[in-house]
Amino acid sequence: MATRPWHALHSDEALDHLEVDRDTGLTSEEAGRRLAEQGPNELGRDEPRTNLDIVLSQFKSPLIYILLVAFVVTLLIDEYTDAAVIAAVLVINAIIGFIQERKADRSVHALMQMAAPRSEVVRDGREQEIDAIELVPGDLVLLTSGTRVPADLRLVRTTALEVDESLLTGESKPARKSADPVAEDALAADRSSMAFMGSAVTSGRARGVVVATALDTQLGTIAESIRAEEKPETPLQQRMRRFANIIAVAVLGSTLVAFLLGLALGEPVDEMFLTAVALAVAVVPEGLPVAFTVAMALGVRRMAQRNAIIRSLPAVETLGSTDTIGSDKTGTLTANRMTLVRAWTPEGWSSFRDDGDGQDAVVDAAAHLAEHPSGALASTVRTAVLTSEAELVVEGGEVVDHRGDPTEVALLAAAWSVGRDPHELTREVTVLAHVPFESDLRYSFVVVDEGAVVLRLKGAPERVLELCDHIHGPDGPAPLDHEAVHAVAEEMAADGLRVLALAQLHLDEELAARIDEHTPPVPERLVLTGLVGMQDPPREGVRDAIARARHAGIRVLMITGDHAVTASAIADQLGISERPETLTGAEVEGMSDEALQDAVLEVDVFARVAPEHKLRVVRALRSHEQVVAVTGDGVNDGPALKAADIGVAMGRDGTDVAREASDMVLTDDNFVSIANAVEEGRVVFENVRKVTYFLLSTGAAAIVAIITSIAAGLPLPYVPAALLWLNVVTNGLQDVALAFEKGEPDVLDRPPRRRQDPIVNAVLWERTVLTGVTMAIGSLWVFTWAIDAGLSLDQQRGAALTTLVVAMAAHVYNARSERRSIVMTHVRGNPFLLASTVIALTIHNAASYWAPTQAVLQIAPVTGDGWWRIAVVTVAVVVVSEAHKAVRSRR
C-alpha cells in the first residue's frame, strides 16, 4: 500500500483503493480489523545506552587492549604492584570517559515525540477524537490550524491549507496544499496533494485519508534510514588504531631483540624474561589513555562554553580534522524566519534591513516614510498590514511572540520596524469585506472604511498585475508599464526573494454601499502601490564564520530542501560559492554514484534534495577520503547526520531526531559556533599529539638504555615498577597538564589534517628518536658513573631513573610546541604544567627517601656529584630539541 503513488491519484480514486466513503469514514469494526492487520501507528524506539554499555565502550580502544594484555602478563609473573598500577590506569580512564559520555548522552525518544498524541477523525459517520497510535490506512483525518499531521495523508478536501514541512523537506516557507493530484515523479517536497506525518498545519483546514502509518510513512522511512546507517569510525579512532599497531610491533620487536640478545650473551632466562617485561612496560605509554581522555574531556568543556555540546569523546577531535562542512540552509545558515528585506515602489527602492543587496539608491524605509508619509510606500505598508490575518504579540513596547502565517507575520514585523503599529492601523479602520487567500485566486484582499472605502489587495505579482491598469504616482494614479514592473519582480525573484505585489482601489459611494461580507467586489482596474521582497535571512555572523572556515582550508557546501534560486541567492550572500552551478535533488536522482562523486568536488550548492539525496552526497564526499561534517536541524537531516564523520545538530530549534543522530549539538543553533568548535577540535588533536610525543620520548629512552645495557653487560638500569612510576606518576602528571595547552596561535591558518595523517608525524618521530637517544645516553652516563663510583645497585638505578625524571621535566616544555622554540612558549601560559612539574619532581624526590617506594622502585637517593651530571643531561635534551626545531623550520 505504501508504494502506491497516492499523490498522483485523484482523491476519489484514492478513496476507492482504500475502500472508504469520503463522508462517513471507516466503521469502528473495520478500523479494528485494519489495526490488527497493519499494527499501531508508532515509529518504535531505540533503547537508550545503559550505564554498563557506556562503561564497556571505554575499553574499546587498541591501546587499552595492549594495557589489558600487560595487566594479565604482570599478574601471571606475580608482579602484583605493576598489575595494580596498570589496573588503576584502566579504571581512571574508564571513570573519566564514563562521566563525560553519560553527562552528554541524553536518550530522548525523538521519533516518538514527533507523532501527534491525539487526532480528529471521521468514523461511523461522525467526528471523534482518538489516539494517533490507533490510526489505520483509510481513516479520514481532520486537520486544522496548529495541529500536527499524525500520519501520511492523501488530501481529499482543503481550504486555504498551508503546512510547515521544513523539518522534513528543509523548505523555509509553508507549503500550500490542495486536493489536486500531481505528477507521479514529483519529489516529496512537491507533492502538494499530500500531508506528511510530523509536519504542522500553519493555516487553513483540510480532510485527508490516511494512506500510510508508522514505518511506511515518509517519517518512518527516515527513521529506518537512521537506524540502518552505520556510524563511521572517527579519524582519531583510525589514528589510534594505527598507533596501537605501531606500539604492538615495537613491544614485540624490542622485547624479542632484548631477550635473544641477552641469551646470546649468556644471561639467565629468568633474568632476561624480567628484562623483557621491563621493556614492554617501557614501550607501552600507560599514561596515554588517561591523558587522551582528559584532553578530549577538556575539549568537551571548552566547546560547551562556546555553545557546542559533544555527545561522544572521540568526536571532539573530528571537527579539527574536518575539511568539508555540508550545511543545511533553513535554521542553520539562515534564521528560519521570513523577513521583509526590501520594497520597490514608483518612488524607488527601500530597505527594511541591511541585507547587502547591492542595489543603488536604496534608502532606509523608516526614513522614506518619515519624508513621504502619504506616498506609495506608506500605502504599500498599510495594505500589507490590513490584508494580513497574522498577529504580533506586544508586551512593554516589544514584540515577544507572533501567531499566523510566516509570510504575513513578516509583513507585520516590517511595519512595526518602521514605526507603523499594526494594531493601531487595524483599529483605525472598519472591515467591510474580506476574501482570504486561495490557491486558485492567488491573492487576498479586504475592503475597509478608513474615511474613504478602499479595497486593499496583495498576492502573486503576475496575478496582481493582471488586475492593475495604473500605478501609484506623486500626483495620483499613472498608467502602468506592465513589462517594467514584471522586470523588477523577476529581478527580485532572481535574488532569492519571495515577491508579493500590493495594490489598492478607492471605491465610489455607490459600489461601497452595496458591499458586505457576503457580497465582496470583484477586484479590477486596481492601482499598484509596490512590490515587497521577503526571504529567510542569513544568521548574523555566518558569513564571517564561513570566511574563517575557508581560511582554515575547510570547504562549506549548502545542502538544502529549498528551491534552487533561493539556495543560490543565500549561498551568494554568504560567500559559500564562487561557482554558479547548483545541483537539484532530481538531478542527483538521475546520477550514478561515480558521476555524483565527480560532481561533489565541483558543486557547492545542492537544492531541493530529499533525505536520500543528502545521504548520497555525504557518501560521495567521504569516498574521496574527506572528513565530512554535516549540519542540520530537521528530521530530513537525520540519516546524513549519522552517516557523516561528525553530525552537527541544532539544539534550540532543531528536532530531537536530528539531535539523537548527531555527534555534536549547537546550543545556540548558530553556524558561527562551528568555526569555534573547529578551532577547539584542532587544539584537542594538537594536545593529543604533544602528549603522545612526550610519552614516546620516555619509551624511546628506556628502550635504548635497556638494550644498550644488555649489550654492554651492565645491570638492568630500571626495573618494571620504576618504568611504570615514570610513565604513570611523574610523567603522568605532566602529560595530563599538557592537555590544558591553549593551542598554537596559527591553529586556524593551517589546512585540515588528512584522514591518513598519523598521530605522530615524521617530524616528531625524528625528534622522538633524537631526544630519546640523548636521554638514554645521558641516563647510562650517570648510571655508569654510579657503577664506577662503587655505589650500591639501588643508588645506581636511582641515579639512572632520576636522570630520566628530571630530563623529562624539562622536555615537557619542548613538547608544548611542534614548531616554536621553547623560549617562545611562556611558562605562565599553562600554569597547570608548571604546577605538575614541581609536584612530579617533589614526589619523585620524596619517593627516593621513603622506604616503601625505595623497595618497590629499587632506588636510592642521588648523591651530590650525580646532580650536576643530571643537569648536563637535561640541558642537552633541550639543546637537541631546539636544534631539530631550527633545522626543520628552515627546511
mmCIF file of N, CA, C and O in Angstrom, residues 327-328 330-333 539 631-634 641 648-656 658-659 662 664-671 674:
data_model
loop_
_atom_site.group_PDB
_atom_site.id
_atom_site.type_symbol
_atom_site.label_atom_id
_atom_site.label_comp_id
_atom_site.label_asym_id
_atom_site.label_seq_id
_atom_site.Cartn_x
_atom_site.Cartn_y
_atom_site.Cartn_z
ATOM 1 N N SER A 327 26.268 21.991 5.007
ATOM 2 C CA SER A 327 25.318 22.631 5.917
ATOM 3 C C SER A 327 23.921 22.708 5.323
ATOM 4 O O SER A 327 23.745 23.028 4.151
ATOM 5 N N ASP A 328 22.953 22.443 6.180
ATOM 6 C CA ASP A 328 21.572 22.735 5.839
ATOM 7 C C ASP A 328 21.425 24.255 5.775
ATOM 8 O O ASP A 328 22.207 24.993 6.368
ATOM 9 N N THR A 330 18.051 26.145 5.961
ATOM 10 C CA THR A 330 16.990 26.674 6.815
ATOM 11 C C THR A 330 17.257 26.372 8.280
ATOM 12 O O THR A 330 17.383 25.219 8.679
ATOM 13 N N GLY A 331 17.374 27.414 9.083
ATOM 14 C CA GLY A 331 17.583 27.258 10.507
ATOM 15 C C GLY A 331 19.020 27.049 10.911
ATOM 16 O O GLY A 331 19.334 27.030 12.098
ATOM 17 N N THR A 332 19.909 26.901 9.938
ATOM 18 C CA THR A 332 21.325 26.696 10.235
ATOM 19 C C THR A 332 22.145 27.879 9.728
ATOM 20 O O THR A 332 22.786 28.585 10.491
ATOM 21 N N LEU A 333 22.092 28.078 8.418
ATOM 22 C CA LEU A 333 22.728 29.260 7.841
ATOM 23 C C LEU A 333 21.793 30.461 7.902
ATOM 24 O O LEU A 333 22.240 31.606 7.945
ATOM 25 N N ARG A 539 21.810 34.132 9.103
ATOM 26 C CA ARG A 539 22.064 34.442 10.505
ATOM 27 C C ARG A 539 23.217 35.436 10.613
ATOM 28 O O ARG A 539 24.152 35.428 9.808
ATOM 29 N N THR A 631 25.685 19.558 9.002
ATOM 30 C CA THR A 631 24.830 20.241 9.964
ATOM 31 C C THR A 631 23.380 20.136 9.522
ATOM 32 O O THR A 631 23.090 19.998 8.337
ATOM 33 N N GLY A 632 22.488 20.203 10.482
ATOM 34 C CA GLY A 632 21.071 20.159 10.155
ATOM 35 C C GLY A 632 20.214 20.247 11.390
ATOM 36 O O GLY A 632 20.699 20.051 12.510
ATOM 37 N N ASP A 633 18.934 20.562 11.171
ATOM 38 C CA ASP A 633 18.029 20.680 12.311
ATOM 39 C C ASP A 633 16.752 19.885 12.130
ATOM 40 O O ASP A 633 15.990 19.730 13.070
ATOM 41 N N GLY A 634 16.508 19.393 10.930
ATOM 42 C CA GLY A 634 15.233 18.741 10.661
ATOM 43 C C GLY A 634 15.299 17.231 10.703
ATOM 44 O O GLY A 634 16.368 16.621 10.753
ATOM 45 N N LEU A 641 23.218 13.073 9.006
ATOM 46 C CA LEU A 641 23.945 13.389 10.232
ATOM 47 C C LEU A 641 24.643 12.146 10.772
ATOM 48 O O LEU A 641 25.775 12.214 11.254
ATOM 49 N N VAL A 648 26.282 17.512 13.117
ATOM 50 C CA VAL A 648 26.109 18.693 13.967
ATOM 51 C C VAL A 648 24.645 19.103 13.923
ATOM 52 O O VAL A 648 24.143 19.503 12.872
ATOM 53 N N ALA A 649 23.950 18.991 15.045
ATOM 54 C CA ALA A 649 22.522 19.303 15.098
ATOM 55 C C ALA A 649 22.299 20.611 15.849
ATOM 56 O O ALA A 649 23.152 21.085 16.595
ATOM 57 N N MET A 650 21.123 21.186 15.618
ATOM 58 C CA MET A 650 20.746 22.420 16.294
ATOM 59 C C MET A 650 20.041 22.081 17.609
ATOM 60 O O MET A 650 19.144 21.245 17.640
ATOM 61 N N GLY A 651 20.421 22.740 18.684
ATOM 62 C CA GLY A 651 19.879 22.412 19.995
ATOM 63 C C GLY A 651 18.648 23.193 20.380
ATOM 64 O O GLY A 651 17.820 22.714 21.148
ATOM 65 N N ARG A 652 18.486 24.408 19.836
ATOM 66 C CA ARG A 652 17.376 25.257 20.262
ATOM 67 C C ARG A 652 16.127 24.995 19.422
ATOM 68 O O ARG A 652 15.072 24.678 19.954
ATOM 69 N N ASP A 653 16.252 25.121 18.112
ATOM 70 C CA ASP A 653 15.096 24.959 17.238
ATOM 71 C C ASP A 653 15.121 23.659 16.453
ATOM 72 O O ASP A 653 14.206 23.373 15.699
ATOM 73 N N GLY A 654 16.177 22.877 16.603
ATOM 74 C CA GLY A 654 16.255 21.618 15.876
ATOM 75 C C GLY A 654 15.338 20.565 16.464
ATOM 76 O O GLY A 654 14.777 20.713 17.541
ATOM 77 N N THR A 655 15.200 19.462 15.743
ATOM 78 C CA THR A 655 14.360 18.368 16.208
ATOM 79 C C THR A 655 15.172 17.400 17.057
ATOM 80 O O THR A 655 16.396 17.297 16.931
ATOM 81 N N ASP A 656 14.471 16.667 17.925
ATOM 82 C CA ASP A 656 15.145 15.649 18.719
ATOM 83 C C ASP A 656 15.716 14.553 17.822
ATOM 84 O O ASP A 656 16.721 13.933 18.165
ATOM 85 N N ALA A 658 17.155 14.933 14.894
ATOM 86 C CA ALA A 658 18.467 15.392 14.450
ATOM 87 C C ALA A 658 19.477 15.324 15.591
ATOM 88 O O ALA A 658 20.616 14.891 15.407
ATOM 89 N N ARG A 659 19.069 15.737 16.779
ATOM 90 C CA ARG A 659 19.991 15.735 17.909
ATOM 91 C C ARG A 659 20.446 14.321 18.253
ATOM 92 O O ARG A 659 21.619 14.088 18.557
ATOM 93 N N SER A 662 23.091 12.946 15.935
ATOM 94 C CA SER A 662 24.285 13.772 15.797
ATOM 95 C C SER A 662 25.370 13.379 16.783
ATOM 96 O O SER A 662 25.155 12.611 17.717
ATOM 97 N N MET A 664 27.403 16.197 17.724
ATOM 98 C CA MET A 664 27.570 17.487 18.384
ATOM 99 C C MET A 664 26.285 18.285 18.240
ATOM 100 O O MET A 664 25.621 18.226 17.205
ATOM 101 N N VAL A 665 25.917 19.003 19.290
ATOM 102 C CA VAL A 665 24.703 19.827 19.275
ATOM 103 C C VAL A 665 25.091 21.271 19.576
ATOM 104 O O VAL A 665 25.801 21.536 20.548
ATOM 105 N N LEU A 666 24.646 22.184 18.708
ATOM 106 C CA LEU A 666 24.897 23.608 18.924
ATOM 107 C C LEU A 666 23.764 24.184 19.763
ATOM 108 O O LEU A 666 22.621 24.204 19.322
ATOM 109 N N THR A 667 24.076 24.671 20.948
ATOM 110 C CA THR A 667 23.027 25.152 21.835
ATOM 111 C C THR A 667 22.448 26.478 21.384
ATOM 112 O O THR A 667 21.342 26.845 21.779
ATOM 113 N N ASP A 668 23.190 27.222 20.541
ATOM 114 C CA ASP A 668 22.669 28.494 20.050
ATOM 115 C C ASP A 668 22.219 28.422 18.600
ATOM 116 O O ASP A 668 21.886 29.442 18.003
ATOM 117 N N ASP A 669 22.215 27.206 18.020
ATOM 118 C CA ASP A 669 21.764 26.991 16.637
ATOM 119 C C ASP A 669 22.513 27.867 15.646
ATOM 120 O O ASP A 669 21.977 28.213 14.585
ATOM 121 N N ASN A 670 23.739 28.217 15.936
ATOM 122 C CA ASN A 670 24.453 29.191 15.127
ATOM 123 C C ASN A 670 25.636 28.541 14.426
ATOM 124 O O ASN A 670 26.499 27.926 15.072
ATOM 125 N N PHE A 671 25.680 28.716 13.108
ATOM 126 C CA PHE A 671 26.802 28.183 12.337
ATOM 127 C C PHE A 671 28.131 28.763 12.828
ATOM 128 O O PHE A 671 29.174 28.129 12.710
ATOM 129 N N ILE A 674 30.282 26.652 14.906
ATOM 130 C CA ILE A 674 31.027 25.563 14.271
ATOM 131 C C ILE A 674 32.477 25.973 14.063
ATOM 132 O O ILE A 674 33.399 25.182 14.281
#
